[in-house]
mmCIF file of C-alpha atoms in Angstrom:
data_model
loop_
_atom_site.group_PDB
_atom_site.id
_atom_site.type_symbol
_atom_site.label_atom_id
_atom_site.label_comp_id
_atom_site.label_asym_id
_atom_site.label_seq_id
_atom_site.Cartn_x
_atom_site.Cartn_y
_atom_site.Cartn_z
ATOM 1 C CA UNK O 1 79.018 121.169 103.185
ATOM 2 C CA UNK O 2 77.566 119.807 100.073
ATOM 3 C CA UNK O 3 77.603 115.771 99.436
ATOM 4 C CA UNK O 4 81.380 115.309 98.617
ATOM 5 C CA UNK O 5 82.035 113.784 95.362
ATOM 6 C CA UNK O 6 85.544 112.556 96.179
ATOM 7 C CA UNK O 7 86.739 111.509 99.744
ATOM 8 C CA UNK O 8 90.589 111.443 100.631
ATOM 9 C CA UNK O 9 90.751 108.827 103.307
ATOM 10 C CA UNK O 10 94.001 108.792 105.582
ATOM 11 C CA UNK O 11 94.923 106.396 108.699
ATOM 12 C CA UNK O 12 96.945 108.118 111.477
ATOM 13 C CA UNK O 13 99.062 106.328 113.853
ATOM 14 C CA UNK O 14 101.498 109.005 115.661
ATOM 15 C CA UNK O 15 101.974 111.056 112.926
ATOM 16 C CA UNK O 16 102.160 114.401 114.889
ATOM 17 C CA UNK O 17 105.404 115.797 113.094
ATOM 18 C CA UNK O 18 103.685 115.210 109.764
ATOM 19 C CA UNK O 19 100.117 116.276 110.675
ATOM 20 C CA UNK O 20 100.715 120.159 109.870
ATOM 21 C CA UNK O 21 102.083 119.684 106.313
ATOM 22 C CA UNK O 22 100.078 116.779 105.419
ATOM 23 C CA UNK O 23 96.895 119.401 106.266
ATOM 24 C CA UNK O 24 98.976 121.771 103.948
ATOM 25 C CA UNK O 25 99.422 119.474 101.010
ATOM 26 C CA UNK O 26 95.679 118.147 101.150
ATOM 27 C CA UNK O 27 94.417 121.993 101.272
ATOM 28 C CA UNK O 28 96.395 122.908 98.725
ATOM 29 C CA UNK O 29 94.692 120.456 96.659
ATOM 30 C CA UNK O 30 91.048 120.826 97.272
ATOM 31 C CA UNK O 31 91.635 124.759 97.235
ATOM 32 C CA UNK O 32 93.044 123.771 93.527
ATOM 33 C CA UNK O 33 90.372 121.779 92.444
ATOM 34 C CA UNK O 34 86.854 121.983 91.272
ATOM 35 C CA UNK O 35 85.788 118.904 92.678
ATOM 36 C CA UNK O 36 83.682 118.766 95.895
ATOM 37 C CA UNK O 37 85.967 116.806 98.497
ATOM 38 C CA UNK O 38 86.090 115.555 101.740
ATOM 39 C CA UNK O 39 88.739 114.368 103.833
ATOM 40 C CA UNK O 40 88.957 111.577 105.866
ATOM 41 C CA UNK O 41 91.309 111.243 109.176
ATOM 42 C CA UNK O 42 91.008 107.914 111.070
ATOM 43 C CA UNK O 43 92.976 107.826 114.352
ATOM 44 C CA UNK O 44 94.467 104.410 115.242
ATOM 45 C CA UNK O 45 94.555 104.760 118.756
ATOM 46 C CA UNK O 46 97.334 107.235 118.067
ATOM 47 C CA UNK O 47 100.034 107.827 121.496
ATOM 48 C CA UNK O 48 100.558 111.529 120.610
ATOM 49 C CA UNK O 49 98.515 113.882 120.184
ATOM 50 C CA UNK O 50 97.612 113.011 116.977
ATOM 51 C CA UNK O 51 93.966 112.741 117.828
ATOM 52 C CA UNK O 52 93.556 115.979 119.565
ATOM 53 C CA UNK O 53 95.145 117.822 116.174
ATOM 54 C CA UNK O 54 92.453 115.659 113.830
ATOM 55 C CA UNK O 55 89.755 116.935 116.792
ATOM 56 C CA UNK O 56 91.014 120.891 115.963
ATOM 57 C CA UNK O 57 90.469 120.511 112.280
ATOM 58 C CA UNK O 58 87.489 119.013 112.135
ATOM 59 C CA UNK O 59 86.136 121.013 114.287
ATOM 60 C CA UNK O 60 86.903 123.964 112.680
ATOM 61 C CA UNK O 61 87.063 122.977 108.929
ATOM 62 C CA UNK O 62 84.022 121.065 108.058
ATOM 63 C CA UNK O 63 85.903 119.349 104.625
ATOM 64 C CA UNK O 64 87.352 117.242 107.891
ATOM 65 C CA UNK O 65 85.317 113.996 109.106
ATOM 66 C CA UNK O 66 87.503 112.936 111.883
ATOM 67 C CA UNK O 67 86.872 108.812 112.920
ATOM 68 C CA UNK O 68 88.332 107.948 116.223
ATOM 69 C CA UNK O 69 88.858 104.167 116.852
ATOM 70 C CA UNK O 70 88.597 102.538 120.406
ATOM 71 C CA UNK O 71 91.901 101.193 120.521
ATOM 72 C CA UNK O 72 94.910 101.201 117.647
ATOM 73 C CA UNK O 73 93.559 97.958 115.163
ATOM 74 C CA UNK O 74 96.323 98.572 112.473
ATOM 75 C CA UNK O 75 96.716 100.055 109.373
ATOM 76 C CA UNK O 76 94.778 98.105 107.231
ATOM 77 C CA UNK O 77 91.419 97.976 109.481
ATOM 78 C CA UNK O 78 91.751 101.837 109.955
ATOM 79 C CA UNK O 79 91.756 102.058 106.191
ATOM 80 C CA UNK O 80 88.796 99.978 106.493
ATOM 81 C CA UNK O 81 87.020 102.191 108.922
ATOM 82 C CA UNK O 82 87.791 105.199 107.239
ATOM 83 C CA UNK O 83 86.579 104.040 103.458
ATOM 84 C CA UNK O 84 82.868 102.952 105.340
ATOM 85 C CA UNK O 85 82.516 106.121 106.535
ATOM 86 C CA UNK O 86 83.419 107.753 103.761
ATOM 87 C CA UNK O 87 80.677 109.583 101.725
ATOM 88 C CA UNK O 88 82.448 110.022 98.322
ATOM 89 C CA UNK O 89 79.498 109.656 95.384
ATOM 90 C CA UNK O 90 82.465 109.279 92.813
ATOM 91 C CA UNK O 91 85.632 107.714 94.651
ATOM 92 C CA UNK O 92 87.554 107.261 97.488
ATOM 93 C CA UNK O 93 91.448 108.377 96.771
ATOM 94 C CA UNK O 94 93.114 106.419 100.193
ATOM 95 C CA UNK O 95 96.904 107.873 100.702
ATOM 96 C CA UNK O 96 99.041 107.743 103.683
ATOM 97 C CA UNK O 97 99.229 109.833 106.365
ATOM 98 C CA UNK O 98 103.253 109.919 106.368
ATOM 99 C CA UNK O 99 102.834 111.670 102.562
ATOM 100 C CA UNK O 100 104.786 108.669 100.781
ATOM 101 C CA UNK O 101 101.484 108.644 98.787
ATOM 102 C CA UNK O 102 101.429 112.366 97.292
ATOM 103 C CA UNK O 103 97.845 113.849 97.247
ATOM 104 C CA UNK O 104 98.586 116.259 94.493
ATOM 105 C CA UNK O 105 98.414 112.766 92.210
ATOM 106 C CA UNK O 106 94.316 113.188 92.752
ATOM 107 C CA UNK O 107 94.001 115.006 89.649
ATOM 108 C CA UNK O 108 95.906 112.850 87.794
ATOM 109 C CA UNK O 109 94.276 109.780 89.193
ATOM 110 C CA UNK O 110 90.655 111.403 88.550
ATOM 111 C CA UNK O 111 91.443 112.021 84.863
ATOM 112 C CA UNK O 112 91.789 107.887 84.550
ATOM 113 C CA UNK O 113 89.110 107.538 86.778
ATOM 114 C CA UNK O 114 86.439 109.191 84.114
ATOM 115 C CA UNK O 115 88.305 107.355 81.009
ATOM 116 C CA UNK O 116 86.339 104.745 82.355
ATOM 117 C CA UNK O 117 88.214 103.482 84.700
ATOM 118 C CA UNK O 118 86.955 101.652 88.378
ATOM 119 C CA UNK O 119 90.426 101.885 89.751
ATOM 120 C CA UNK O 120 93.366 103.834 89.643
ATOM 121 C CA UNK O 121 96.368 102.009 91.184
ATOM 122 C CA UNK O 122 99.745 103.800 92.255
ATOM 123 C CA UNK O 123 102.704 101.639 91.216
ATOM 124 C CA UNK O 124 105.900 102.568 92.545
ATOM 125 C CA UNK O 125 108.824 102.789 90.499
ATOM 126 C CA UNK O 126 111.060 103.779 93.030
ATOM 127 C CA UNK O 127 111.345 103.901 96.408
ATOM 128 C CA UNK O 128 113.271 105.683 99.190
ATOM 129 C CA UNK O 129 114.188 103.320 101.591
ATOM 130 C CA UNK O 130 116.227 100.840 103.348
ATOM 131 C CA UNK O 131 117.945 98.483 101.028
ATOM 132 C CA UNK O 132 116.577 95.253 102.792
ATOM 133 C CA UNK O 133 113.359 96.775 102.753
ATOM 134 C CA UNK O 134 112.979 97.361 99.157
ATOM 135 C CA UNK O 135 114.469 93.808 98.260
ATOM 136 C CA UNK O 136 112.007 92.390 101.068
ATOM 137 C CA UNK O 137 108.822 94.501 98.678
ATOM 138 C CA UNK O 138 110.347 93.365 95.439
ATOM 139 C CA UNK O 139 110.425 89.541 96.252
ATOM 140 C CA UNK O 140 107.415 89.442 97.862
ATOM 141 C CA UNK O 141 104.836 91.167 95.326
ATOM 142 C CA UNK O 142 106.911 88.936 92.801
ATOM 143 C CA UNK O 143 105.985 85.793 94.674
ATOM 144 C CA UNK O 144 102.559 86.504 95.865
ATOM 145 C CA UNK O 145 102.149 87.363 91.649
ATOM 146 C CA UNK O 146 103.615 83.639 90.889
ATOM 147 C CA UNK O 147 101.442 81.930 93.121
ATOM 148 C CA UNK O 148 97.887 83.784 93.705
ATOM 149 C CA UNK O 149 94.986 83.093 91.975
ATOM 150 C CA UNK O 150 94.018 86.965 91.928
ATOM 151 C CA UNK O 151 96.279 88.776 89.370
ATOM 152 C CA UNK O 152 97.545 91.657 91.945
ATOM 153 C CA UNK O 153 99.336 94.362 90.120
ATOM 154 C CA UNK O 154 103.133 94.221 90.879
ATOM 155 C CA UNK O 155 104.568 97.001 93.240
ATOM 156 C CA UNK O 156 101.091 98.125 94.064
ATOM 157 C CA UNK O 157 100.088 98.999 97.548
ATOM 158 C CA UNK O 158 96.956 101.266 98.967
ATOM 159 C CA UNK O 159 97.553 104.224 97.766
ATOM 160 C CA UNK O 160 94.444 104.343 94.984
ATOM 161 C CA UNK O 161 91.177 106.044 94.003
ATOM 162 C CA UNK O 162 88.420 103.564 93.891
ATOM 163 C CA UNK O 163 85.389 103.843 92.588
ATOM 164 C CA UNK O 164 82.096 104.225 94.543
ATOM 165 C CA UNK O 165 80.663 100.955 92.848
ATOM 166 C CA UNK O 166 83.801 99.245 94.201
ATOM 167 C CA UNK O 167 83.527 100.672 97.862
ATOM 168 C CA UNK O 168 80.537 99.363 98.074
ATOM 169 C CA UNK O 169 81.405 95.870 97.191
ATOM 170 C CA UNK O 170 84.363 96.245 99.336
ATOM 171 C CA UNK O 171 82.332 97.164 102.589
ATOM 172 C CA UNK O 172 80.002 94.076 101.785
ATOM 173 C CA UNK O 173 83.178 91.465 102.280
ATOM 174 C CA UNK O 174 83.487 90.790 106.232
ATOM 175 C CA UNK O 175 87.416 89.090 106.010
ATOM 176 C CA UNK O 176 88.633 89.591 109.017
ATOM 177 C CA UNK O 177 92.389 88.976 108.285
ATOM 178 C CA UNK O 178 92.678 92.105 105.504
ATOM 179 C CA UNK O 179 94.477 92.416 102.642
ATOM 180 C CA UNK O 180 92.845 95.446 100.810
ATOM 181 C CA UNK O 181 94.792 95.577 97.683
ATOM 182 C CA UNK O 182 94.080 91.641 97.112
ATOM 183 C CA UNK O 183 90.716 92.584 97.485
ATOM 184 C CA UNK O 184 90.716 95.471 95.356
ATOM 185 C CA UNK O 185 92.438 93.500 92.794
ATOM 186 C CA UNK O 186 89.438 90.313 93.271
ATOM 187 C CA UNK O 187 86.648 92.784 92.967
ATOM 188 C CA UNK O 188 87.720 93.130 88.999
ATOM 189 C CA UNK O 189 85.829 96.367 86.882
ATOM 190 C CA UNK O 190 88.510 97.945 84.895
ATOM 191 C CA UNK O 191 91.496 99.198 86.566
ATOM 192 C CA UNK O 192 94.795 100.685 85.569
ATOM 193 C CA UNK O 193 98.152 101.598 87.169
ATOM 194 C CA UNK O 194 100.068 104.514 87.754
ATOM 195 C CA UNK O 195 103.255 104.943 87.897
ATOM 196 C CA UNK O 196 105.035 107.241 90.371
ATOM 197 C CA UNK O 197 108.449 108.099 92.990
ATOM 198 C CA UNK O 198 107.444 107.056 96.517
ATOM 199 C CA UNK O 199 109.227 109.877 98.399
ATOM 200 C CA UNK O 200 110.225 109.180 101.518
ATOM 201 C CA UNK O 201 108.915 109.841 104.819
ATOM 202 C CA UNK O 202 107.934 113.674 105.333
ATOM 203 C CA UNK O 203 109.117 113.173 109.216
ATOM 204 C CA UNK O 204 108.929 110.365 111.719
ATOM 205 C CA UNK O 205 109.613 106.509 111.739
ATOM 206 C CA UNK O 206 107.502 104.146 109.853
ATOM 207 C CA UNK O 207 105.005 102.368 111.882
ATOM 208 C CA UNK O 208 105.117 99.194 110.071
ATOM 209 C CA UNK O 209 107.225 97.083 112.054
ATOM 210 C CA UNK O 210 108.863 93.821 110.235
ATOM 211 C CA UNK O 211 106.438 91.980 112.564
ATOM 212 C CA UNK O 212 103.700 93.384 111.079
ATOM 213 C CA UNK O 213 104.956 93.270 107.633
ATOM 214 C CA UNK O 214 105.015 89.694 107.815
ATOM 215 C CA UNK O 215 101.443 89.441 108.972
ATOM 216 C CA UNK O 216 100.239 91.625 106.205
ATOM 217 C CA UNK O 217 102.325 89.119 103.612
ATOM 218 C CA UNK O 218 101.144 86.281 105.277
ATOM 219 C CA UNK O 219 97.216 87.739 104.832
ATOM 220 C CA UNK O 220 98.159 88.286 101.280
ATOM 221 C CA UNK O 221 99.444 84.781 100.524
ATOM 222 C CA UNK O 222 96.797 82.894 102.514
ATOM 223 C CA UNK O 223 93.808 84.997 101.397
ATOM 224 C CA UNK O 224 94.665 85.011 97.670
ATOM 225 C CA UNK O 225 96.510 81.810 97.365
ATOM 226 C CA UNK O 226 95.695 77.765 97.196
ATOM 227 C CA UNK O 227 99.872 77.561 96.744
ATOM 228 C CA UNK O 228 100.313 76.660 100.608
ATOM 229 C CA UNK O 229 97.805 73.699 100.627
ATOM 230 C CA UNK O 230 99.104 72.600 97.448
ATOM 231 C CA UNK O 231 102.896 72.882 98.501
ATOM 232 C CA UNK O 232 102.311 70.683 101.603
ATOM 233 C CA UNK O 233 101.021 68.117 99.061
ATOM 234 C CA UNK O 234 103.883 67.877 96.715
ATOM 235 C CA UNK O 235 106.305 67.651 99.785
ATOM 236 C CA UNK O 236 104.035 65.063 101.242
ATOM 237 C CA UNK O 237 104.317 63.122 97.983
ATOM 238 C CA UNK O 238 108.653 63.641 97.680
ATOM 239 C CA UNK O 239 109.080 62.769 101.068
ATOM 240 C CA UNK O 240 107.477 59.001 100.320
ATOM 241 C CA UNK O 241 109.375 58.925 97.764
ATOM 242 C CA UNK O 242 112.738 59.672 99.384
ATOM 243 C CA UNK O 243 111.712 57.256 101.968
ATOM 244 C CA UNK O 244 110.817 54.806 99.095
ATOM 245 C CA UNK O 245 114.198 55.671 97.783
ATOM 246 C CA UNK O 246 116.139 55.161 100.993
ATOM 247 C CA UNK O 247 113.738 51.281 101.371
ATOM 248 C CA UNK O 248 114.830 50.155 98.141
ATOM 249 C CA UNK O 249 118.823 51.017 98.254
ATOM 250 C CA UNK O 250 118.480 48.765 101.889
ATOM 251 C CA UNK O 251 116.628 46.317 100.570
ATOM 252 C CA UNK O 252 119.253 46.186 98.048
ATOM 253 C CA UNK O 253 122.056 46.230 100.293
ATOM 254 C CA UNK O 254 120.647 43.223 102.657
ATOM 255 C CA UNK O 255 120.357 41.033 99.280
ATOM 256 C CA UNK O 256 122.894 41.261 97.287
ATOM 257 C CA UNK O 257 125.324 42.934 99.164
ATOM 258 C CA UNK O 258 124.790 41.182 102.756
ATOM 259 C CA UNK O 259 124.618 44.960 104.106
ATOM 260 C CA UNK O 260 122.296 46.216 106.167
ATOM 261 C CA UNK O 261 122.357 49.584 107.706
ATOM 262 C CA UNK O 262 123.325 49.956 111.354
ATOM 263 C CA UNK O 263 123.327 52.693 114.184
ATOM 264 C CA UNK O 264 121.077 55.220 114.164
ATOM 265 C CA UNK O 265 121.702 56.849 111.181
ATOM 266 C CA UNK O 266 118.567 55.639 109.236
ATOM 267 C CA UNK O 267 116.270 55.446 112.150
ATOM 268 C CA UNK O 268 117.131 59.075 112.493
ATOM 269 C CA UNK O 269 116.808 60.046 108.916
ATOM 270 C CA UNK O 270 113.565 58.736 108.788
ATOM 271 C CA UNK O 271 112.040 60.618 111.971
ATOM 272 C CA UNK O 272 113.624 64.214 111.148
ATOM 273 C CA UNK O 273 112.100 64.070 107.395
ATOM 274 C CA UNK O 274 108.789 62.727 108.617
ATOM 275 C CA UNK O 275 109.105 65.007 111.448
ATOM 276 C CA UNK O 276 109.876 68.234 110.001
ATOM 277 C CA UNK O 277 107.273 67.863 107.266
ATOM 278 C CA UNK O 278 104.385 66.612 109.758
ATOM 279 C CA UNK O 279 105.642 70.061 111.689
ATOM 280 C CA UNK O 280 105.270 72.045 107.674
ATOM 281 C CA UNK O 281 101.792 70.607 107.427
ATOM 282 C CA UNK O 282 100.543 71.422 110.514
ATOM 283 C CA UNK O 283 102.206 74.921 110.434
ATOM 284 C CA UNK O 284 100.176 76.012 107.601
ATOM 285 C CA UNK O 285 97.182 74.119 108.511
ATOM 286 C CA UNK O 286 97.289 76.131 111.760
ATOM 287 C CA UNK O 287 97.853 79.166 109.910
ATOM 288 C CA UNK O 288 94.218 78.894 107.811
ATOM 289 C CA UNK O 289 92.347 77.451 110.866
ATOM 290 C CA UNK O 290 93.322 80.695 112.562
ATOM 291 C CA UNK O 291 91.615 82.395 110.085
ATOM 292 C CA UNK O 292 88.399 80.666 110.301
ATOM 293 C CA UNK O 293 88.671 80.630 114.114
ATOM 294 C CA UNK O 294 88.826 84.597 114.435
ATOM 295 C CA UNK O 295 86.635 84.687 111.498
ATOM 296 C CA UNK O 296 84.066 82.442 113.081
ATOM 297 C CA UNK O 297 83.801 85.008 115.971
ATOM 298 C CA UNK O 298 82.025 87.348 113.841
ATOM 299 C CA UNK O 299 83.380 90.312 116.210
ATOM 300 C CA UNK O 300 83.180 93.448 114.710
ATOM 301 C CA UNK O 301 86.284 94.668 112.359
ATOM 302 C CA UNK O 302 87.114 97.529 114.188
ATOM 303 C CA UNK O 303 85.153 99.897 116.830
ATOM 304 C CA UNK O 304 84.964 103.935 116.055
ATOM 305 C CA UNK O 305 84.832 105.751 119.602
ATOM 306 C CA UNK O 306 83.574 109.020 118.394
ATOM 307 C CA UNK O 307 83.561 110.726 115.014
ATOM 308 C CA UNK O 308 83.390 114.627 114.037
ATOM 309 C CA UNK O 309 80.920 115.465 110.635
ATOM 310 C CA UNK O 310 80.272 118.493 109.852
ATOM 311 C CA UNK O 311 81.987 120.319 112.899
ATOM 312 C CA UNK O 312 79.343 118.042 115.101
ATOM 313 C CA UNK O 313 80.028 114.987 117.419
ATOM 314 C CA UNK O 314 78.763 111.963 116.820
ATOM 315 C CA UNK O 315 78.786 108.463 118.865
ATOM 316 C CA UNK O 316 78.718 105.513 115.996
ATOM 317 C CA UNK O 317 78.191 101.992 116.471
ATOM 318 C CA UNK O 318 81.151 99.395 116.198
ATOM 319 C CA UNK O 319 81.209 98.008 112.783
#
């Protein structure tokens, strides 16, 4: 196969129902186009025999590079370890393997690209699922917006084609706790959105649980955020001056009024607020000395088991 100009780059976790027609869609593409292109299957430590299906194709269809990762290391490391192996000279286009990121968007997407544009962001203008979900999306991207230091496009996830100038500068930065599209977004060059109908899944249940949905906010507002540190501060500062507050109207009491405050009342005022915001504090103190604790580790991102090129096995190194 000739040096691929643009690589499609898709993470699988258990998507056996949708493997055969997201194959389909992505042939249908690269059989349309004039561009040389790759594709890129990374399986998460898939359950089903999701693996064995990427092991077929690329075995048989050398526009396949199948990555196999020890052990399922979630969606956005897979994304990771399928955009450094990826040998796109132009871009990298990274959808989603449940095709609520359409591939046939790649021509539209390349047409910004050579306007002169580093990035090409999807934003989503509608989606197709669960009420509390899409509330849940809206809020967040709205706060993380409001509070980050990084201007993050709005209703923006993954689903891109990035330069290869930007790749590279994305596989130089070693953050352990990812947030791709904040780092997209702090790399800079010129980028521009696109707007688009996220259909719904082609088959299957999403694999984001709300447990992980949380941790992938939580990355998001820790890694592209001072707000937290700051916030503690300013509640640090109210609560002494509640406290001051409540000193002054007893001090009052005891001298003019001959009052003083009995029971238990204030003693347990006092201990709740000083309490519950010593608690705060060391909540989100704990949550960026995690960071630097698994950062400090310097264990590898992720670790690729095997990989097929070219119809051929290979055995990489962890990365």
């Amino acid at each position: 196969m000739k040096v691929p100009q643009i690589s499609i780059v898709a993470p699988l976790y258990n998507e056996s129902e949708t493997f055969p027609l997201l194959v389909q869609r992505i042939n249908a593409v690269m059989d349309s186009s004039e561009l040389t292109i790759e594709v890129v299957l990374i399986d998460d430590g898939s359950r089903d025999d999701t693996a064995l299906k990427i092991r077929q194709l690329a075995l048989t269809d050398e526009r396949y590079h199948g990555v196999f990762l020890s052990r399922n290391h979630g969606h956005q490391l897979a994304l990771t370890a399928g955009i450094s192996t990826a040998k796109g000279t132009e871009a990298i286009f990274v959808i989603d393997g449940d095709l609520q990121d359409p591939p046939e968007l790649l021509p539209e997407f390349y047409r910004l690209l050579k306007e002169g544009n580093d990035v090409v962001y999807a934003v989503r203008k509608k989606r197709k699922e669960s009420f509390i979900k899409k509330t849940g999306y809206h809020l967040f991207y709205r706060i993380l917006r409001s509070i980050s230091y990084v201007d993050i496009p709005l209703d923006s996830g993954d689903f891109a084609l990035v330069s290869r100038r930007v790749v590279d500068v994305m596989k130089k930065m070693p953050e352990e706790s990812r947030y791709l599209r904040g780092m997209r977004s702090w790399i800079g060059f010129q980028q521009t959105g696109f707007q688009y109908e996220r259909d719904a899944r082609a088959a299957g249940e999403s694999k984001y649980s709300f447990k992980q949905l949380f941790r992938l906010a939580y990355n998001g507002i820790f890694n592209f955020s001072e707000f937290p540190v700051k916030f503690m501060s300013r509640v640090g500062v109210l609560a002494i001056l509640i406290s001051l507050l409540y000193f002054i109207i007893v001090v009052v009491k005891k001298l003019f009024f001959a009052q003083v405050i009995e029971g238990f009342t204030s003693l347990l005022f006092v201990i709740i607020l000083f309490s519950g915001v010593q608690l705060l504090a060391l909540g989100i103190i704990g949550e960026y000395v995690l960071r630097i604790f698994f950062q400090s580790k310097n264990r590898p991102l992720f670790i690729i088991k095997e990989e097929i090129v070219n119809r051929e096995y290979t055995s990489p190194d962890a990365v």
